[in-house]
Short mmCIF file of C-alpha atoms in Angstrom, two decimals:
data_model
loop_
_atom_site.label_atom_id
_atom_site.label_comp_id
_atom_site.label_asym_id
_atom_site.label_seq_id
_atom_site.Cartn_x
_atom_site.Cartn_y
_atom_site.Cartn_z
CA UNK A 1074 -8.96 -20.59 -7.52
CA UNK A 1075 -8.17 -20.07 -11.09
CA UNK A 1076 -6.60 -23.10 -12.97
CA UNK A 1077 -3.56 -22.72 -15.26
CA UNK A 1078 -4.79 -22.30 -19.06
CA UNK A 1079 -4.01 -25.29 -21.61
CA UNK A 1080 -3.92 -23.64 -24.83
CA UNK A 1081 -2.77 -20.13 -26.24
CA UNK A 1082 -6.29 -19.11 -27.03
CA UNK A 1083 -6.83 -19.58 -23.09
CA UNK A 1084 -4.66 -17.14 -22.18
CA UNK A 1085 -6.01 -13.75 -24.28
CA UNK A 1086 -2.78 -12.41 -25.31
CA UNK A 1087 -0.92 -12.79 -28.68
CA UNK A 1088 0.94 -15.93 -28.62
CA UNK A 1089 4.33 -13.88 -30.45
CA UNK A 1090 4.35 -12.60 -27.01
CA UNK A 1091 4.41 -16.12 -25.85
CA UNK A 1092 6.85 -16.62 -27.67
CA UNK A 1093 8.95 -13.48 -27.26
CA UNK A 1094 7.92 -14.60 -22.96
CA UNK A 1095 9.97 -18.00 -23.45
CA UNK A 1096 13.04 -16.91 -25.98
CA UNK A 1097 13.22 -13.81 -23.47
CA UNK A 1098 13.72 -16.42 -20.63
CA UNK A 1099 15.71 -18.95 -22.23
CA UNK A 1100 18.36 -16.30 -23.36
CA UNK A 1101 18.20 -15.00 -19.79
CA UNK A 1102 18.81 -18.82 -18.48
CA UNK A 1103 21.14 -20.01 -21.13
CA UNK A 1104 19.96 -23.37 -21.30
CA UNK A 1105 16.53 -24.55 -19.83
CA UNK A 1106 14.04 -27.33 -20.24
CA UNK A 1107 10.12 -27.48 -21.12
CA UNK A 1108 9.78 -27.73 -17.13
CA UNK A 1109 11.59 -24.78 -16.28
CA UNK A 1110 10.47 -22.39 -18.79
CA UNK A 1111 6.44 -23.44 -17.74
CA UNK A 1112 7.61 -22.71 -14.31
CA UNK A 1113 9.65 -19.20 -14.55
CA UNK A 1114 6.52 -18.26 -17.23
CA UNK A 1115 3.79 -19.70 -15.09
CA UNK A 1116 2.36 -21.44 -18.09
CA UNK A 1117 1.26 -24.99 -18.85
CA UNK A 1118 3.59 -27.57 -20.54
CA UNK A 1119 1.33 -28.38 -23.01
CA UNK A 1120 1.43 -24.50 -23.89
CA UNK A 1121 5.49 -23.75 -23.64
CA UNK A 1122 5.94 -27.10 -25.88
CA UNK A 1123 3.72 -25.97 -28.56
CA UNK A 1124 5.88 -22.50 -28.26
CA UNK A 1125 9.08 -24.06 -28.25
CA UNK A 1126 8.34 -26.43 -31.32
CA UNK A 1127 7.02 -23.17 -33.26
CA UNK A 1128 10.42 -21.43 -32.10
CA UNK A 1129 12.37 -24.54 -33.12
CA UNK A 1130 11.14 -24.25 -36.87
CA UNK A 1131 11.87 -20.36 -36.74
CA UNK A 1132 15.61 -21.35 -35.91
CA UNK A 1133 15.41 -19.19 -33.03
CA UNK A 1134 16.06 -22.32 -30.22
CA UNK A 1135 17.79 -25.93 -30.10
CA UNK A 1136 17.52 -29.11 -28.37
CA UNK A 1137 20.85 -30.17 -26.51
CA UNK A 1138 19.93 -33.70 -24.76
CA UNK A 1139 17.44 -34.75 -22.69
CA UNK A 1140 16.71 -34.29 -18.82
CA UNK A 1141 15.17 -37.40 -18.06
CA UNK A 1142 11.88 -37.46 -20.26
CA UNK A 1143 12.37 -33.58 -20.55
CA UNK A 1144 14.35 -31.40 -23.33
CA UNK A 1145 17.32 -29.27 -22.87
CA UNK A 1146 16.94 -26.23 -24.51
CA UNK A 1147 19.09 -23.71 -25.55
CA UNK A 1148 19.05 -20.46 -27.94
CA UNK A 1149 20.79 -20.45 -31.47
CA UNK A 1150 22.98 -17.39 -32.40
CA UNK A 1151 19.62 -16.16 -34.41
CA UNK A 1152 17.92 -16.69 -31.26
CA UNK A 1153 19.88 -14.33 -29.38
CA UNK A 1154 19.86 -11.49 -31.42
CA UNK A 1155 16.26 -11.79 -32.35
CA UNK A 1156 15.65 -11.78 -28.31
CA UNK A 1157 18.15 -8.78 -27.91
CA UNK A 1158 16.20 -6.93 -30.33
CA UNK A 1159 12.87 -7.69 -28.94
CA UNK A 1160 14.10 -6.79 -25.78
CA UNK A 1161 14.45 -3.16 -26.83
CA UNK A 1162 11.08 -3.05 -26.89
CA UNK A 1163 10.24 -4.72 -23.61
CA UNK A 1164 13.09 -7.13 -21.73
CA UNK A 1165 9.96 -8.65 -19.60
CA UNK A 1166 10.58 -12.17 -19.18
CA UNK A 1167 8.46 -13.03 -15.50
CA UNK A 1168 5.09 -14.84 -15.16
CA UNK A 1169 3.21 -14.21 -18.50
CA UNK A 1170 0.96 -11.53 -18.37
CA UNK A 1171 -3.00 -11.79 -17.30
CA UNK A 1172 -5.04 -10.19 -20.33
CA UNK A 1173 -6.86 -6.75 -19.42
CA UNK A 1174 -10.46 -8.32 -20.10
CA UNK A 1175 -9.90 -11.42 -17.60
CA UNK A 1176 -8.36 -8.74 -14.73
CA UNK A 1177 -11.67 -6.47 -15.59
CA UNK A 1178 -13.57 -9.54 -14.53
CA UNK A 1179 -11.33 -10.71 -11.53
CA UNK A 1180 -11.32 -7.20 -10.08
CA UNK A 1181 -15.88 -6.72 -10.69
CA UNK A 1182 -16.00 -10.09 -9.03
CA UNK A 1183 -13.85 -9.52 -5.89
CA UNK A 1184 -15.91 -5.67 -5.31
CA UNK A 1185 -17.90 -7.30 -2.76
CA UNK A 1186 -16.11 -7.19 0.83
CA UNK A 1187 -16.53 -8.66 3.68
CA UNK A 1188 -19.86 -6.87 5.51
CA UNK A 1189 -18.51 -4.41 8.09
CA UNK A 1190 -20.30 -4.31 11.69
CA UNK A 1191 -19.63 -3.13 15.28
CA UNK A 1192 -17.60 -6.31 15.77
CA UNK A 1193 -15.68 -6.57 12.73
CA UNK A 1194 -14.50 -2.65 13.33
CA UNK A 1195 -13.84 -3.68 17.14
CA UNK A 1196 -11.76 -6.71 15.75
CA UNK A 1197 -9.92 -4.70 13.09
CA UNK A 1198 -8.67 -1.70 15.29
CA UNK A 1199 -8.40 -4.05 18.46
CA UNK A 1200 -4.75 -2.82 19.34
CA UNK A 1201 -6.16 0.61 20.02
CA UNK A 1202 -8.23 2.32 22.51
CA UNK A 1203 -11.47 3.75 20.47
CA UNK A 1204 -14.82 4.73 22.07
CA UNK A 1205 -17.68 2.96 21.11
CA UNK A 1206 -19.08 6.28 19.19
CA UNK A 1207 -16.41 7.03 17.12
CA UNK A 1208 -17.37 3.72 15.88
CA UNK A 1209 -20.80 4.15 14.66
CA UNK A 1210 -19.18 7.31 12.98
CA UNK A 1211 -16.68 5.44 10.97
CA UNK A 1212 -18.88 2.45 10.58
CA UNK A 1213 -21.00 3.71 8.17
CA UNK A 1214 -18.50 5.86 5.91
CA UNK A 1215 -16.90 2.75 5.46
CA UNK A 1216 -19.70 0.86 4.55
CA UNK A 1217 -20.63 3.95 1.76
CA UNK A 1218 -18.63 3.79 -1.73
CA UNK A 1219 -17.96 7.26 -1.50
CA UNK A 1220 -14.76 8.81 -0.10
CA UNK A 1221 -13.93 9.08 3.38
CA UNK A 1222 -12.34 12.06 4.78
CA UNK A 1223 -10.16 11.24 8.51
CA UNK A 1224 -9.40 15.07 9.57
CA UNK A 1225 -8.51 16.35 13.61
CA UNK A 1226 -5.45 17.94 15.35
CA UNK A 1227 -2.28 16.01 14.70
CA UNK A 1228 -1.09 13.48 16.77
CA UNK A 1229 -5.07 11.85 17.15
CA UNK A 1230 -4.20 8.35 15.57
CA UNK A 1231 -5.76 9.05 11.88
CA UNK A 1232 -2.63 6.78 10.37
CA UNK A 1233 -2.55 4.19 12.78
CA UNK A 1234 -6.51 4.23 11.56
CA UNK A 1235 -6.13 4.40 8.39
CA UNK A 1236 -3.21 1.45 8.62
CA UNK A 1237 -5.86 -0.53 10.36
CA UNK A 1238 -8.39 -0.70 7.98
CA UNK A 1239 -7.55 -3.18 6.07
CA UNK A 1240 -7.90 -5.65 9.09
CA UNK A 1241 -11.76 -5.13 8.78
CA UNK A 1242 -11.86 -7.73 5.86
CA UNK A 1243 -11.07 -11.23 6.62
CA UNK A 1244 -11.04 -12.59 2.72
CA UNK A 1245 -8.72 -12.99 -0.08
CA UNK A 1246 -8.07 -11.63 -3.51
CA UNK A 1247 -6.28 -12.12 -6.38
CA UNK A 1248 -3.69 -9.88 -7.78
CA UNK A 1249 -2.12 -10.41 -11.29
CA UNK A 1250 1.86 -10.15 -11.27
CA UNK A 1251 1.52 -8.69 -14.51
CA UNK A 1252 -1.39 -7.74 -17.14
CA UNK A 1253 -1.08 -7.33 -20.99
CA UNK A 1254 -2.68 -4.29 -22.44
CA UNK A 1255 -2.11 -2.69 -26.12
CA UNK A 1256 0.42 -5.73 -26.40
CA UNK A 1257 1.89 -3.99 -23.29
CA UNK A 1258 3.07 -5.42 -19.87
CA UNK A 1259 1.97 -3.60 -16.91
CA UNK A 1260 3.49 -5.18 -13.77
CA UNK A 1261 0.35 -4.75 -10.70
CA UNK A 1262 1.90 -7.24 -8.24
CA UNK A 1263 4.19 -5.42 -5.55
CA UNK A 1264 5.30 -7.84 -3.12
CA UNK A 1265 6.02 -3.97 -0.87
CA UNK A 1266 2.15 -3.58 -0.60
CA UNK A 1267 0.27 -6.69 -1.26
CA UNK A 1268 0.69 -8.86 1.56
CA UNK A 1269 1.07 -12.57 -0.25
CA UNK A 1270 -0.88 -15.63 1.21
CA UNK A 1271 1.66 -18.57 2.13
CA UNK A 1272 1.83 -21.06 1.41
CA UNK A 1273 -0.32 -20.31 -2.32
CA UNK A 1274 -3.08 -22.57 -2.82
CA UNK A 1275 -1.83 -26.11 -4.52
CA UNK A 1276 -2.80 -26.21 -8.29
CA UNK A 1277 -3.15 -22.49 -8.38
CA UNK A 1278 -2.54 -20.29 -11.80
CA UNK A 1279 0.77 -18.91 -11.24
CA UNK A 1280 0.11 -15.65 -13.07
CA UNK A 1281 -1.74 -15.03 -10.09
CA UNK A 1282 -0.97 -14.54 -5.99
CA UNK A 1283 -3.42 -15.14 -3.42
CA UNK A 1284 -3.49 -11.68 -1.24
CA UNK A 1285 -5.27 -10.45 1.52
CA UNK A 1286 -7.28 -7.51 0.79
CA UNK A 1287 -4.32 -4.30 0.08
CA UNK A 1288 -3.89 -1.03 1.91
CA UNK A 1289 -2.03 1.63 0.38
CA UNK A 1290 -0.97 4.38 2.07
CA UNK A 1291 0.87 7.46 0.57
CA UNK A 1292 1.74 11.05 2.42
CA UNK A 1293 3.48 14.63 1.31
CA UNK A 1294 5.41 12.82 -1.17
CA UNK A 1295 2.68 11.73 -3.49
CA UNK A 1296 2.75 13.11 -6.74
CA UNK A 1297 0.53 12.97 -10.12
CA UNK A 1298 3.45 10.80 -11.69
CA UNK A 1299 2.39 8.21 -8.76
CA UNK A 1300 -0.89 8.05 -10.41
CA UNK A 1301 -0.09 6.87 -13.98
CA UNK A 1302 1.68 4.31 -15.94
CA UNK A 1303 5.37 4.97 -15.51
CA UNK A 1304 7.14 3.02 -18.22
CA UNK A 1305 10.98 2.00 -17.17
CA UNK A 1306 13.07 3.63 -20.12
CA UNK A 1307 15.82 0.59 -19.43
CA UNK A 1308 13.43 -2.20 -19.58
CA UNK A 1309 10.43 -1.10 -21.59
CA UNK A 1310 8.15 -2.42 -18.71
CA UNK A 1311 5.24 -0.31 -16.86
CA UNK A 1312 4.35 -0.19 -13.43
CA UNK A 1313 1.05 0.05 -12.23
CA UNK A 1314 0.00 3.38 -10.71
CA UNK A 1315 -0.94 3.33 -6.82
CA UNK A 1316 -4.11 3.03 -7.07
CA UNK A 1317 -4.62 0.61 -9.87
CA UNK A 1318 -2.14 -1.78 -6.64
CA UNK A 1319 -5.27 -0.81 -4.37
CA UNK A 1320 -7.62 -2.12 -6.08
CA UNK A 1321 -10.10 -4.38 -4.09
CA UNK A 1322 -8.87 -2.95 -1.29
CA UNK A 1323 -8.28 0.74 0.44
CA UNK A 1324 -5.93 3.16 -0.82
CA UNK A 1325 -5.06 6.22 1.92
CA UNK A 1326 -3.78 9.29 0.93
CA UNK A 1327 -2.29 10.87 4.34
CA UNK A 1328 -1.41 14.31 5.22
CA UNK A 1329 -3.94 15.66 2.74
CA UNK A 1330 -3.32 19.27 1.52
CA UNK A 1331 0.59 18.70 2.12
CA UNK A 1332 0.99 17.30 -1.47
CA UNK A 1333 3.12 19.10 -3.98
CA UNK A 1334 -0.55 18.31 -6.07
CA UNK A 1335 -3.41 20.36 -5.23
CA UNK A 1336 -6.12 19.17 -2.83
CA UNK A 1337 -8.38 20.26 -5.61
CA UNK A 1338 -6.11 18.93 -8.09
CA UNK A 1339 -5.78 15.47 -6.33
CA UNK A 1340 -10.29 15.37 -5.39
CA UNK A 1341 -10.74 16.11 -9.10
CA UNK A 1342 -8.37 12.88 -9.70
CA UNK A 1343 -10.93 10.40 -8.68
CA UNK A 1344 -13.91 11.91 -9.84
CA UNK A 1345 -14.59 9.80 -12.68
CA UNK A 1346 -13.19 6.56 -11.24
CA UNK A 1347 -15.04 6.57 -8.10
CA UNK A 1348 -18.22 7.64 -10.10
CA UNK A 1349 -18.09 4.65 -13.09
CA UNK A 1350 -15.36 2.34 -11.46
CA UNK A 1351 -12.91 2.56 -14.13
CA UNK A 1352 -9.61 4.54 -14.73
CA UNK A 1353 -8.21 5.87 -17.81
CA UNK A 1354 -4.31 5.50 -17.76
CA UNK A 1355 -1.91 7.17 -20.89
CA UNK A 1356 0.33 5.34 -22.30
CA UNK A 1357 4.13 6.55 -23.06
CA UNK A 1358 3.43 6.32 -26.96
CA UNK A 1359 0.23 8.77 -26.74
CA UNK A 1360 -2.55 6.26 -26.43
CA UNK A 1361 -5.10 5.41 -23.60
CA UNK A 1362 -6.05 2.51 -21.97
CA UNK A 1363 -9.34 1.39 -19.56
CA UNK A 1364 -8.46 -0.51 -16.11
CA UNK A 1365 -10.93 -1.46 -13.21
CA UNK A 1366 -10.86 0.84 -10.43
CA UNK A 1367 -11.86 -0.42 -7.01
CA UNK A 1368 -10.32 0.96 -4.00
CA UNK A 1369 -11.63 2.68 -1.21
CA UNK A 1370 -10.57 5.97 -0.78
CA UNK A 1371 -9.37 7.75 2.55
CA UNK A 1372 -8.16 11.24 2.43
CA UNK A 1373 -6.25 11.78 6.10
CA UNK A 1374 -5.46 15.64 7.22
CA UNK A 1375 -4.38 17.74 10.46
CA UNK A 1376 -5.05 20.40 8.27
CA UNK A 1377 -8.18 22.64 8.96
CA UNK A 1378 -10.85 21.66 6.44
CA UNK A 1379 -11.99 25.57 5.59
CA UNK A 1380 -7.82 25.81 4.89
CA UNK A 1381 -8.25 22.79 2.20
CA UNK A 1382 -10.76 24.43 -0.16
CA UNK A 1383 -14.31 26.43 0.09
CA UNK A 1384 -17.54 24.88 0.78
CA UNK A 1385 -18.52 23.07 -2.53
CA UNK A 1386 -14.84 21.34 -2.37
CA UNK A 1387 -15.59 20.09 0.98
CA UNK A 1388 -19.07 19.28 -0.05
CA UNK A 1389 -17.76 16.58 -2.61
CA UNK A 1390 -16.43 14.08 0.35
CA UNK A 1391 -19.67 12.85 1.84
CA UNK A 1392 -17.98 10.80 4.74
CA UNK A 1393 -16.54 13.54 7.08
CA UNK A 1394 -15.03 11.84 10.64
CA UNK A 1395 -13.40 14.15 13.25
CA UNK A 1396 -10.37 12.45 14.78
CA UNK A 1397 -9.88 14.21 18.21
CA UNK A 1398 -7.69 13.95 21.41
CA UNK A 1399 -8.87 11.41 23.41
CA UNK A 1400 -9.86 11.84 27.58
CA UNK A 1401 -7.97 10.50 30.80
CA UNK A 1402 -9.47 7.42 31.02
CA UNK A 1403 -8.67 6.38 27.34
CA UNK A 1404 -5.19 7.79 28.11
CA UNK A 1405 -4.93 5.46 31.21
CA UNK A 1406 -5.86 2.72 28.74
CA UNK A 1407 -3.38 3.25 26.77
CA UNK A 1408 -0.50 3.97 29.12
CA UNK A 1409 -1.47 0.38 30.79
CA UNK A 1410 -1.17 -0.96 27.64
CA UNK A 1411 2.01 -0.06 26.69
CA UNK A 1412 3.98 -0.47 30.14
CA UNK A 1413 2.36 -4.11 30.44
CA UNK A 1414 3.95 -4.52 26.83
CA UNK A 1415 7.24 -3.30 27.73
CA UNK A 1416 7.44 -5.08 31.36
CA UNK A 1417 7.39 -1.17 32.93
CA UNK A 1418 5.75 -1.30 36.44
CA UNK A 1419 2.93 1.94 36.76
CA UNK A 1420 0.48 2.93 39.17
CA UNK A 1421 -2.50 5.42 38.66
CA UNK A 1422 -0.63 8.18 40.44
CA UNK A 1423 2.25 7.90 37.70
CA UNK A 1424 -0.64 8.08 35.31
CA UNK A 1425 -1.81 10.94 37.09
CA UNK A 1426 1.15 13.21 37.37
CA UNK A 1427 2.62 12.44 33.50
CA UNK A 1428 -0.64 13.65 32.39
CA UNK A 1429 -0.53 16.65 34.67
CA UNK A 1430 3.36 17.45 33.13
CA UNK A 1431 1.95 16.90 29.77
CA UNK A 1432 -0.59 19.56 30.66
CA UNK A 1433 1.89 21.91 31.94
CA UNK A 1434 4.34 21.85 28.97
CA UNK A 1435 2.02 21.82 26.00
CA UNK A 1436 -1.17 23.63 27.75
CA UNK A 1437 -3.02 21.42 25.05
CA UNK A 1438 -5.49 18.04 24.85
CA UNK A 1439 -3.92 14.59 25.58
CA UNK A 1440 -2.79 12.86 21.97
CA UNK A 1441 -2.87 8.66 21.98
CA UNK A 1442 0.94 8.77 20.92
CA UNK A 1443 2.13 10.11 24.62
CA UNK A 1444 2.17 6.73 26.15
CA UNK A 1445 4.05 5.02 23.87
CA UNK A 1446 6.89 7.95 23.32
CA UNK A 1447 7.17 8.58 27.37
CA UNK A 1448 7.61 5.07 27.79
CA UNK A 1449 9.99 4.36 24.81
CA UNK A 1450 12.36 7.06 26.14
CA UNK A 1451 11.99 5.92 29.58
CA UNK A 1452 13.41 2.36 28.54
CA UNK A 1453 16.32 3.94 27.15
CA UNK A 1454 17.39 5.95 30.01
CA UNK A 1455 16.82 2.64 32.22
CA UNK A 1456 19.35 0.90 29.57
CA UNK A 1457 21.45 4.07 29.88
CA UNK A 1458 21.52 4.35 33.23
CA UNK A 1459 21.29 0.73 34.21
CA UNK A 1460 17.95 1.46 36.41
CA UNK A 1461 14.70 -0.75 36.80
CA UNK A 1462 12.05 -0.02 34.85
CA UNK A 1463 9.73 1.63 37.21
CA UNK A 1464 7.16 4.61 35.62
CA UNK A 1465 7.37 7.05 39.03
CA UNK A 1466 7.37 10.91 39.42
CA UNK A 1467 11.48 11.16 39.08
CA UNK A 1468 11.46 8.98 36.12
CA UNK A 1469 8.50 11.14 34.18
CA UNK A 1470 10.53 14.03 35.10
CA UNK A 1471 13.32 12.55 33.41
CA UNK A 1472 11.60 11.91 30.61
CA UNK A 1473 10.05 15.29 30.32
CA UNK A 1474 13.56 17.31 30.48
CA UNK A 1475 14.50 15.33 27.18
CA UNK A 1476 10.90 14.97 25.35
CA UNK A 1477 9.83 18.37 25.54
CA UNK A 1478 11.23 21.71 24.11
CA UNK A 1479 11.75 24.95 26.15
CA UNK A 1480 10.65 27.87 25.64
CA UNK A 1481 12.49 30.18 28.15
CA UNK A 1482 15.12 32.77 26.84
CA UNK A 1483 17.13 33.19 29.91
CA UNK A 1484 19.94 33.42 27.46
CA UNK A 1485 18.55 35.82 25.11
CA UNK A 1486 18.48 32.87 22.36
CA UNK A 1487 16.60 35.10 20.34
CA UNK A 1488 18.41 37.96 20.19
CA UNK A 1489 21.49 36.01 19.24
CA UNK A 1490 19.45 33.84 16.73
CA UNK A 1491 18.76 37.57 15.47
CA UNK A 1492 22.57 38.53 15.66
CA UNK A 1493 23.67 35.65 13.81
CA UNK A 1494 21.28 36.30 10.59
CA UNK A 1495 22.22 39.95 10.98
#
């Protein structure tokens, strides 16, 4: 675990933005102490005091009393409006930021994962039914650097997958809350997607969080602006682009070919980071800067391959696994699974005839997801109708006279569906 720095020089970033870190905070606070300020800033005493006593012969901050062995600070009226117009710039005043060099070398040494295997797969996905041979299919793209691409009829369980895969790595990383880069801060630490170790480690450097390994997963709504620096025009601040949060970790973009982007346009994307392991990022002024790129990357689609590009565009996504329906006895699986879950009582002749009225109103393969929706509708119409919850042939009809369309037109729907555009 990394140790808090002691000095400035430590720390790889200019010291004015030290200093602009703790006036920022102090004129947030109003009055602070040494204590806090190392605290909200995640820096050492020994460096905030040398700050502060800097700051105090710049006029910029006062002492007001002591707090035990501890000084109250506060800002002077030059203080303020030197922090007010530094804020314009950038108001950042969180952890200090991790310099770019020190998160190149955090990210190179956390590239090597946890070694995937047979039982680690069975262990990660161990919530779902999966054959045995689907796993030495996914087994191995996994293990490869190269994209993977999930692709089958929708409705197989490629999210639920994908949302999985993180489970195969039982280790740690560490994420930066923020990094400095071209005397820039780009906040990386998203407590929405990395999923923060608690409690931290004691003695830990607070510019960092202890994670376990991220998953990222974005659908139709991804767009190229989700894949650079975006800088907030109120606060001066970056964010980190989606992939830069996946790094170390797996980064899955689902319904592929759905995107307002291009699948061509999105493949292209990783080209060069997948090949050298870095990113290039713009920055709003013009200029460019180098990040570590580590993420593994999953491209999910219900979408015919042939329909996503030709031949040579397929060709460039090595790792190809076909995500198909699954047979009865998986589906009894399954539907055991989920009654047990919900205290629903369920024979095999229940199992039976639901898959035989799935049959007859979609004339199509059994999907994983049928289970869990028959039975989730089923314990509402128990609650409805006050009923035990029993899986038998009336309740499965019930079930299917809400769950599934029709597709009769006693009524002549379509002629007045006609009649009303007319």
């Amino acid at each position: 675990m990394p140790t808090p720095p002691t000095s400035a020089a430590e720390l790889g970033i200019p010291e004015t933005m030290i200093e602009d870190l703790l006036l920022q905070r102090l004129v947030l606070d109003g009055r602070s102490s040494v204590t806090r300020l190392a605290s909200a800033t995640a820096l050492s005493v020994g460096i905030v005091d040398a700050a502060v006593d800097h700051l105090r012969q710049l006029l910029m901050l006062e002492i007001q009393g002591m707090d035990g062995r501890d000084y109250v600070l506060a800002p002077t009226e030059k203080g303020k409006q030197e922090a007010l117009n530094r804020s314009l710039g950038c108001s950042y005043a969180g952890a200090a930021p991790v310099a770019l060099e020190e998160y190149f070398r955090v990210v190179e040494s956390q590239r090597k994962r946890s070694a995937i295997t047979r039982q680690t797969l069975r262990q990660a996905f161990a919530d779902m039914v999966i054959a045995e041979s689907f796993f030495d299919d996914l087994g191995p793209s996994l293990v490869s650097t190269d994209a993977l691409f999930l692709y089958g009829p929708p409705g197989t369980g490629k999210t639920s997958l994908a949302e999985r895969m993180a489970n195969m790595y039982g280790d740690t990383i560490l994420v930066p809350r923020a990094i400095e880069a071209d005397r820039q801060i780009i906040t990386v630490f998203d407590p929405a997607i990395h999923d923060a170790v608690s409690p931290q480690p004691e003695g830990i450097d607070g510019r960092w969080v202890l994670c376990r390994r991220p998953c990222v997963i974005v659908g139709g709504e991804l767009h190229d602006g989700q894949l650079e620096l975006q800088k907030d025009p109120n606060t001066g601040i970056y964010r980190s682009p989606l992939q830069m949060k996946a790094n170390n970790g797996i980064f899955v973009i689902d319904d592929f070919g759905r995107q307002r982007m291009t699948p061509e346009a999105i493949l292209n994307r990783w080209i060069v980071p997948l090949s050298r392991q870095i990113d290039f990022l713009t920055m709003a002024h013009g200029g460019s800067i180098t990040v570590p790129f580590d993420s593994k990357i999953v491209f999910s689609s219900n979408l015919r391959p042939e329909t996503l590009g030709d031949e040579a565009f397929i060709r460039r996504i090595p790792n190809k696994v076909y995500v198909g329906a699954i047979d009865e006895l998986q589906f009894d699986q399954i539907l055991a699974a989920v009654c047990k879950a919900k205290g629903i009582a369920c024979n095999q002749e229940s199992a039976d005839y639901m898959k035989s009225v799935i049959h007859t109103n979609t004339n199509s393969a059994l999907r994983p997801y049928y289970p869990a929706d028959f039975v989730r509708t089923l314990v509402s119409i128990c609650e409805y109708e006050n009923r035990p919850k029993v899986l038998d042939r009336g309740a499965i009809d019930r079930v299917a006279n809400i769950y599934f369309t029709r597709n009769d037109d006693a009524e002549g729907w379509d002629t007045a569906a006609q009649s009303i555009a007319a």
